[in-house]
Coordinates of C-alpha atoms in Angstrom, one line a residue:
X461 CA -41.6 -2.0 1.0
X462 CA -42.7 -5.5 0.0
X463 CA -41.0 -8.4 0.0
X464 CA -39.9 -8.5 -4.0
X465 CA -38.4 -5.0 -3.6
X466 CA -36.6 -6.3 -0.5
X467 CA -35.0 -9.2 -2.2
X468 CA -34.2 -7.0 -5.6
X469 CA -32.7 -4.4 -3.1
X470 CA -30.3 -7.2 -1.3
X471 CA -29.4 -8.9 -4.5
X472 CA -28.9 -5.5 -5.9
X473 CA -26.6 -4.8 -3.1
X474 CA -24.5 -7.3 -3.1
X475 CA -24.0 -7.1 -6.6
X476 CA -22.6 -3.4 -5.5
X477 CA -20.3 -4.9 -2.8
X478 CA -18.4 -7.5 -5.4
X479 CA -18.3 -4.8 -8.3
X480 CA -16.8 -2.9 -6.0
X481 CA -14.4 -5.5 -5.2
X482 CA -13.3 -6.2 -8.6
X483 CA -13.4 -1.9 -8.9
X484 CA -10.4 -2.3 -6.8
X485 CA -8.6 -4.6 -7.4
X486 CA -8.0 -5.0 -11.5
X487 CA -6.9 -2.4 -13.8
X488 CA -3.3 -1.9 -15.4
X489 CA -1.7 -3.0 -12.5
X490 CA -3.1 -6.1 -10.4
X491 CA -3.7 -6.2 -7.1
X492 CA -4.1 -8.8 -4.4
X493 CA -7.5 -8.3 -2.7
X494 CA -5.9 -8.9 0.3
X495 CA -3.5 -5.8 0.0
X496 CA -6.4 -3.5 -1.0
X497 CA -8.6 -4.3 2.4
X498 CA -5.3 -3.5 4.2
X499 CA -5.4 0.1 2.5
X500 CA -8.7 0.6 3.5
X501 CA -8.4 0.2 6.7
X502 CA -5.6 2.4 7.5
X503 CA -2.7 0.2 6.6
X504 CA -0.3 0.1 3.8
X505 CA 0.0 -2.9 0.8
X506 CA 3.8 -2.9 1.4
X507 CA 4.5 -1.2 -1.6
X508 CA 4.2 2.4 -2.2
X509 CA 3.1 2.4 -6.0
X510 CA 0.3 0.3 -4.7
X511 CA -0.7 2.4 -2.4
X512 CA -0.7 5.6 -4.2
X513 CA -2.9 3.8 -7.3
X514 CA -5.3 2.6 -4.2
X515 CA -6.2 6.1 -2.7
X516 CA -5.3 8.3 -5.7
X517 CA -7.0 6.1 -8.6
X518 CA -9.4 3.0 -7.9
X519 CA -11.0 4.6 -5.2
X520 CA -11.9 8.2 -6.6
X521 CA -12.8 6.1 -10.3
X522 CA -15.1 3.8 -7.8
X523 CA -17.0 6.6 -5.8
X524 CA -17.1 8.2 -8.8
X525 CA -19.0 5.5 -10.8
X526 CA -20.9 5.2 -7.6
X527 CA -22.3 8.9 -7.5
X528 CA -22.7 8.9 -11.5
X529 CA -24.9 5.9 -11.6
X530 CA -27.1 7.4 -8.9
X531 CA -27.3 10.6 -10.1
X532 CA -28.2 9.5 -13.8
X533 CA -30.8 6.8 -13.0
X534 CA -32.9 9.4 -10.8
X535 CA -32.6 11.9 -13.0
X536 CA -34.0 9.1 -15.8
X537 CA -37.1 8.0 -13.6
X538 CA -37.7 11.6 -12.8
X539 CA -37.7 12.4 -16.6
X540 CA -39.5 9.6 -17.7
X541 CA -42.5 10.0 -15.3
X542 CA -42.5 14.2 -15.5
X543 CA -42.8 14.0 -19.2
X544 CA -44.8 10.3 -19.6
X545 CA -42.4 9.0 -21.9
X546 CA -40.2 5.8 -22.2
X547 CA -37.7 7.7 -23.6
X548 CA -37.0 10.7 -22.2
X549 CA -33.4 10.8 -20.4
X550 CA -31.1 13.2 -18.6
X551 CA -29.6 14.9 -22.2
X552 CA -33.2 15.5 -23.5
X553 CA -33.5 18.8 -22.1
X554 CA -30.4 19.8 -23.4
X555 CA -28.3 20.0 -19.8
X556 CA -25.7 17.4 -21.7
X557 CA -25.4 19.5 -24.5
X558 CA -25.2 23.2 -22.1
X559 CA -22.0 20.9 -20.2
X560 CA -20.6 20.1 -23.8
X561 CA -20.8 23.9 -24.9
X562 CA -19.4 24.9 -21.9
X563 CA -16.4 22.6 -22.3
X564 CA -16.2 23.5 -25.9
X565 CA -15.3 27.2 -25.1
X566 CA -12.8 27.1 -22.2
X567 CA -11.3 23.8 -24.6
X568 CA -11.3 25.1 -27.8
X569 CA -11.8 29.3 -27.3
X570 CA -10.0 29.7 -24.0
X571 CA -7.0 27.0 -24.7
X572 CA -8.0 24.8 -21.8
X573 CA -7.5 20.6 -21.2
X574 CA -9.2 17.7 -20.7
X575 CA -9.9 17.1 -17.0
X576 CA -7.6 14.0 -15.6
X577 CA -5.1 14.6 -18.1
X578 CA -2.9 17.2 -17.5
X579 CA -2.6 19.7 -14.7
X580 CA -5.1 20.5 -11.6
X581 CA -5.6 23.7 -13.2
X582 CA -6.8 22.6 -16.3
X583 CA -9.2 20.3 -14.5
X584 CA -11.0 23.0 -12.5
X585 CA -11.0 24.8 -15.6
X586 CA -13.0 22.1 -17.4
X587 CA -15.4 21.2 -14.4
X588 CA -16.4 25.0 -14.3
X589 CA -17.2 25.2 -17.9
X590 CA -19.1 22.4 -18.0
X591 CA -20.9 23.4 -14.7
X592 CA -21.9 26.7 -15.6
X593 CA -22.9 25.6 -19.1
X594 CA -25.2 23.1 -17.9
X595 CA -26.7 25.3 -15.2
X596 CA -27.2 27.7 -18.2
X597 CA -29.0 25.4 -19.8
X598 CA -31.4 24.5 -17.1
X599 CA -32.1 28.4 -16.7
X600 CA -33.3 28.3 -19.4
X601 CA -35.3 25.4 -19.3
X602 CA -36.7 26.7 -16.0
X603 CA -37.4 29.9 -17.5
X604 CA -39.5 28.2 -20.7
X605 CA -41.2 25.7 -17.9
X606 CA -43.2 28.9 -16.5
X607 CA -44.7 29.9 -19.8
X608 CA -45.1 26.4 -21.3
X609 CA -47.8 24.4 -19.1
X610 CA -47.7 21.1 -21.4
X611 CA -44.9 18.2 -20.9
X612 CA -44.8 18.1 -24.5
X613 CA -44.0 21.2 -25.6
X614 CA -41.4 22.0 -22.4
X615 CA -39.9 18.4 -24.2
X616 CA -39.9 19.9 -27.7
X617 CA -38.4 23.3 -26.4
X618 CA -35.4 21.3 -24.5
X619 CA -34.8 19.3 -28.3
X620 CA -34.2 23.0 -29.3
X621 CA -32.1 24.4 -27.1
X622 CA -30.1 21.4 -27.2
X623 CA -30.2 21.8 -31.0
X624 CA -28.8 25.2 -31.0
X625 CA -25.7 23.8 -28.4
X626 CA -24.9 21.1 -30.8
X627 CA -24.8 23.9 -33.2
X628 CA -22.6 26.7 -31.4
X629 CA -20.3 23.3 -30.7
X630 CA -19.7 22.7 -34.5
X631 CA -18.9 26.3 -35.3
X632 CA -16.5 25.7 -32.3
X633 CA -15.1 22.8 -33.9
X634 CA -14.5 24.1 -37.0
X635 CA -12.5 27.3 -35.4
X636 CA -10.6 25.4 -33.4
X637 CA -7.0 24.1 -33.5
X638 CA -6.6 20.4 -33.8
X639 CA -5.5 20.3 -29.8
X640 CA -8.8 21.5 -28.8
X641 CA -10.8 19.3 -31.2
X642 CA -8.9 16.5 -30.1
X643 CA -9.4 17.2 -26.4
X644 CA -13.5 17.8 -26.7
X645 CA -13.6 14.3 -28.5
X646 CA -11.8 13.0 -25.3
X647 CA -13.7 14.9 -22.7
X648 CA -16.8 13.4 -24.6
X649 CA -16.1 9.8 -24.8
X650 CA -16.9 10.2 -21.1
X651 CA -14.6 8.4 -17.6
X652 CA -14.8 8.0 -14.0
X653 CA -11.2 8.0 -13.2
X654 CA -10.8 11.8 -14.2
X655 CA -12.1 12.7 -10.5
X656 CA -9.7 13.3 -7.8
X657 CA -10.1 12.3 -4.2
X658 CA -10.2 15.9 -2.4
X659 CA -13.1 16.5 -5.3
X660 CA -14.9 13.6 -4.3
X661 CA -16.7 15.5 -1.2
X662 CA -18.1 18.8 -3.8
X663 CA -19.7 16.0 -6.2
X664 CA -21.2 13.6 -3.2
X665 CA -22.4 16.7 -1.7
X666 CA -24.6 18.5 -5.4
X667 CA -25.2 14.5 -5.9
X668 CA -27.0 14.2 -2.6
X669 CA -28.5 17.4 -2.8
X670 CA -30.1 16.7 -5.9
X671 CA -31.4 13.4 -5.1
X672 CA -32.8 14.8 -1.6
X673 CA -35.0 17.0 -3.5
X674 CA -36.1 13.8 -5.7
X675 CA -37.0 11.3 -2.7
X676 CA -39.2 14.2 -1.1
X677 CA -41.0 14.2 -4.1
X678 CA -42.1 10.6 -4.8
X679 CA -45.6 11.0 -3.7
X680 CA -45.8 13.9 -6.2
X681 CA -44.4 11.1 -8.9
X682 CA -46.6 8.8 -8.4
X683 CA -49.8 11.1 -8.9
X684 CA -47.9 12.4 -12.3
X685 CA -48.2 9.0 -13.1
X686 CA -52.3 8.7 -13.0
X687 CA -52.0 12.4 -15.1
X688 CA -51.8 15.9 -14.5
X689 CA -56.0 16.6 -13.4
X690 CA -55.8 13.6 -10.9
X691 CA -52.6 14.8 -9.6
X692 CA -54.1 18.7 -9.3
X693 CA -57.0 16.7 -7.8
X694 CA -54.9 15.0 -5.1
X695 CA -53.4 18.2 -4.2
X696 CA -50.0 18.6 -6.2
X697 CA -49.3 21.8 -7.6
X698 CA -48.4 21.1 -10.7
X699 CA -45.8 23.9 -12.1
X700 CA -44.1 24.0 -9.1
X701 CA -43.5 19.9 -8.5
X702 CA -41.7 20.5 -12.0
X703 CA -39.9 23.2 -11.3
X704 CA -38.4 21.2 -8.2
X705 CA -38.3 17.7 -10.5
X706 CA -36.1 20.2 -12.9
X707 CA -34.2 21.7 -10.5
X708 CA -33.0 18.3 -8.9
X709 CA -32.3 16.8 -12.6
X710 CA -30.1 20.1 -13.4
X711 CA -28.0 19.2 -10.2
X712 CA -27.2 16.1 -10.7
X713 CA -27.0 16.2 -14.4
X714 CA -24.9 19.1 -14.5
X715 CA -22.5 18.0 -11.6
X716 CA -22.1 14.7 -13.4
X717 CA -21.4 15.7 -16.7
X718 CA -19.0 18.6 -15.4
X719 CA -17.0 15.6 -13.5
X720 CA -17.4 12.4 -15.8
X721 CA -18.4 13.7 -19.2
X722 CA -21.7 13.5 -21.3
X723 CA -22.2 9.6 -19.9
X724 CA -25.1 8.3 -21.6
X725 CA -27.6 5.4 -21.5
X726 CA -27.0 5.2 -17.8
X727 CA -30.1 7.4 -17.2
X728 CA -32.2 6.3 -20.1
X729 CA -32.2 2.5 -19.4
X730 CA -31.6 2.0 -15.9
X731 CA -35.4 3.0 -15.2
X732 CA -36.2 0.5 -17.4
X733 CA -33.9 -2.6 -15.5
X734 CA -35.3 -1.3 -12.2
X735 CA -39.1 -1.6 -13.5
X736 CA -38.5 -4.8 -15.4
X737 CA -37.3 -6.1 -11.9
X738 CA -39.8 -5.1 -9.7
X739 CA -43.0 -5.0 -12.8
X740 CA -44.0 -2.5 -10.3
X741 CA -44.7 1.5 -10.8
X742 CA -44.8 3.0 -7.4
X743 CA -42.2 5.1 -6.8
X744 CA -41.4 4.3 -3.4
X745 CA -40.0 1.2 -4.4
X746 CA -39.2 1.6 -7.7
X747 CA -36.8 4.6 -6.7
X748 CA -34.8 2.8 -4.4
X749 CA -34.5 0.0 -6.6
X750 CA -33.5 2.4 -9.4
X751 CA -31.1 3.9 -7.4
X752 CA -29.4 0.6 -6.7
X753 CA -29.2 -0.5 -10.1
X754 CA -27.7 2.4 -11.1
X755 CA -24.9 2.4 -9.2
X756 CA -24.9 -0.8 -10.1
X757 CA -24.7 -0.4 -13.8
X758 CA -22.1 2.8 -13.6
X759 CA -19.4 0.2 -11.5
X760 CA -19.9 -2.6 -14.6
X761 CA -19.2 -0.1 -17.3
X762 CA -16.0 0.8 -15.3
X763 CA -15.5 -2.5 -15.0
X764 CA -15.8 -3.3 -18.7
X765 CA -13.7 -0.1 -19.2
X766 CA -10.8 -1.0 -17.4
X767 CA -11.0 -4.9 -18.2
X768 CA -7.8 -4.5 -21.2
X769 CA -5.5 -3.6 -18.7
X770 CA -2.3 -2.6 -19.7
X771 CA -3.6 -2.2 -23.4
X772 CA -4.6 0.7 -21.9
X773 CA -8.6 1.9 -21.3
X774 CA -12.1 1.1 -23.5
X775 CA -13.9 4.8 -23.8
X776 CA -17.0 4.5 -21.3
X777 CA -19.4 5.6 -23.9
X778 CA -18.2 2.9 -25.8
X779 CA -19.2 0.5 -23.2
X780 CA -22.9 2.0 -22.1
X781 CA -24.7 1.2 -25.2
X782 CA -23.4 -2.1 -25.4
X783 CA -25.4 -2.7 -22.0
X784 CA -28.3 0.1 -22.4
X785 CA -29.5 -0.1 -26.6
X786 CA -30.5 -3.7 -26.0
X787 CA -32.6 -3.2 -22.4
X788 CA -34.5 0.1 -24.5
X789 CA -34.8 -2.0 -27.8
X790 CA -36.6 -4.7 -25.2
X791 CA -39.0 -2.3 -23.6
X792 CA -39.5 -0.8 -27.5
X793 CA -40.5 -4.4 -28.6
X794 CA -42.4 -5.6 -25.4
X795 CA -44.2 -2.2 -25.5
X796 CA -45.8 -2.7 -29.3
X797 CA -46.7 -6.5 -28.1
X798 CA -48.8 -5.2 -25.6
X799 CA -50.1 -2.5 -28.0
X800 CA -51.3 -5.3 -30.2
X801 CA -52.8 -7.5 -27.4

């Protein structure tokens, strides 16, 4: 690791250490600092209403944004360099749209809720439909990926399948009471506080999981990078590095979108931040790095989120663009300078 990536990786860190500071300690109800240290330590603030929005709340919406952000901007890196484009992301093989589909059914078919909003029950109902839709999905994908050998056309087939989601989601939405419409659009505005603290350990464990498979493959990354002959060259088999890059992404991807909702631009752009930082390709530091900044990233849009306070919450997905459209417009612009030079 050289010495840019350490000092990107420190300031990166401490950026994650006061985020998650002010994670704690604003919202609709303020709270000392102080008080919140004394909670995580084993004490008590004093006041039960406090301590109840401490463990049940701010920390679950916290870890949350935590695990999201490092789930999203692997599966973005992985992504961009299995498929050699800028602008693939973790919804263009269509996982987002299996997770929405699945929601769709037990929301607007089976009469089920919005996770975080009403009863346990309908939570687990929620998380399940949009696990097994997702994982659907990427079946799917897998299957395609073993008779399509080119990037391009394995892209192009995802599009599709995501296409046809989007589709069977409309037809839902037209069916549907106004209830079940009302509760996809929520569901898909997308929030890290809809994650409870005894589910904290089942989406750090499929987060971790995922991203074990995705560090064990950053030497296969980086010869993607110099093209699929030099990587055969070097070794890599190529079909089943992207079967593994897939499965990874379809963990992570699915787990996250099951939990938080169909977050986007978190995945897209934080590649982009981590390489603009570092203006370096290798994966071994540029993974970290990425890693970092997407935690990063997921705890500001929280932040943002939850800034109004007792006005009430901003919708998450109203918040990402705002912070990833401009980063992708830059790298859009930058890359037709150098196309011209």
């Amino acid at each position: 690791m050289g010495i840019r990536t350490r000092h990107v990786c420190i300031a990166l860190s401490a950026a994650i250490l006061i985020l998650i500071s002010v994670n704690l300690c604003i919202g609709t109800v303020h709270i000392p600092l102080k008080n919140t240290i004394s909670v995580l330590t084993g004490g008590t603030t004093g006041r039960e209403s406090w301590d109840f929005i401490i463990l049940q709340s701010r920390i679950p919406s916290t870890l949350t944004a935590i695990l999201a952000g490092l789930s999203l901007s692997a599966s973005g890196l992985i992504l961009q360099t299995a498929f050699n484009n800028p602008l693939a992301g973790p919804d263009i093989l269509g996982i987002n749209g299996g997770a929405g589909l699945g929601v769709a059914v037990v929301m607007m078919l089976l009469g089920g809720i919005t996770a975080g909003t009403a009863s346990p029950g309908g939570s687990v109902s929620v998380i399940a439909g949009a696990f097994i839709g997702a994982m659907a999905v990427m079946g799917i994908i897998l299957l395609l990926s073993a008779r399509l050998n080119s990037p391009v056309m394995l892209l192009i087939a995802g599009i599709m399948v995501s296409y046809l989601t989007s589709a069977a989601i409309s037809l839902l939405n037209f069916f549907s009471t106004a209830e079940g419409v009302h509760s996809y659009m929520m569901w898909g505005m997308g929030n890290f506080g809809g994650v409870t603290l005894g589910q904290i350990p089942v989406y750090g464990t499929a987060t971790l999981a995922g991203l074990a498979i995705a560090v064990c493959l950053t030497k296969a990354l980086n010869a993607m990078l110099l093209g699929q002959y030099y990587a055969e060259n070097l070794g890599i088999n190529i079909r089943r590095t992207r079967t593994l890059l897939l499965i990874s992404t379809g963990i992570m991807v699915a787990t996250t979108t099951a939990f938080c909702g169909p977050v986007s631009f978190i995945g897209l752009a934080v590649p982009h931040i981590a390489r603009l930082l570092l203006n370096n390709g290798n994966h071994r530091s540029l993974m970290p790095v990425c890693l970092l900044a997407g935690a990063a990233t997921a705890l500001l849009c929280n932040t943002v989120s939850i800034l109004p306070g007792d006005r009430g919450l901003i919708p998450l997905n109203a918040v990402t663009p705002a912070i990833g459209a401009p980063v992708i417009l830059y790298v859009l612009i930058k890359g037709k300078q150098n196309i011209r030079q």
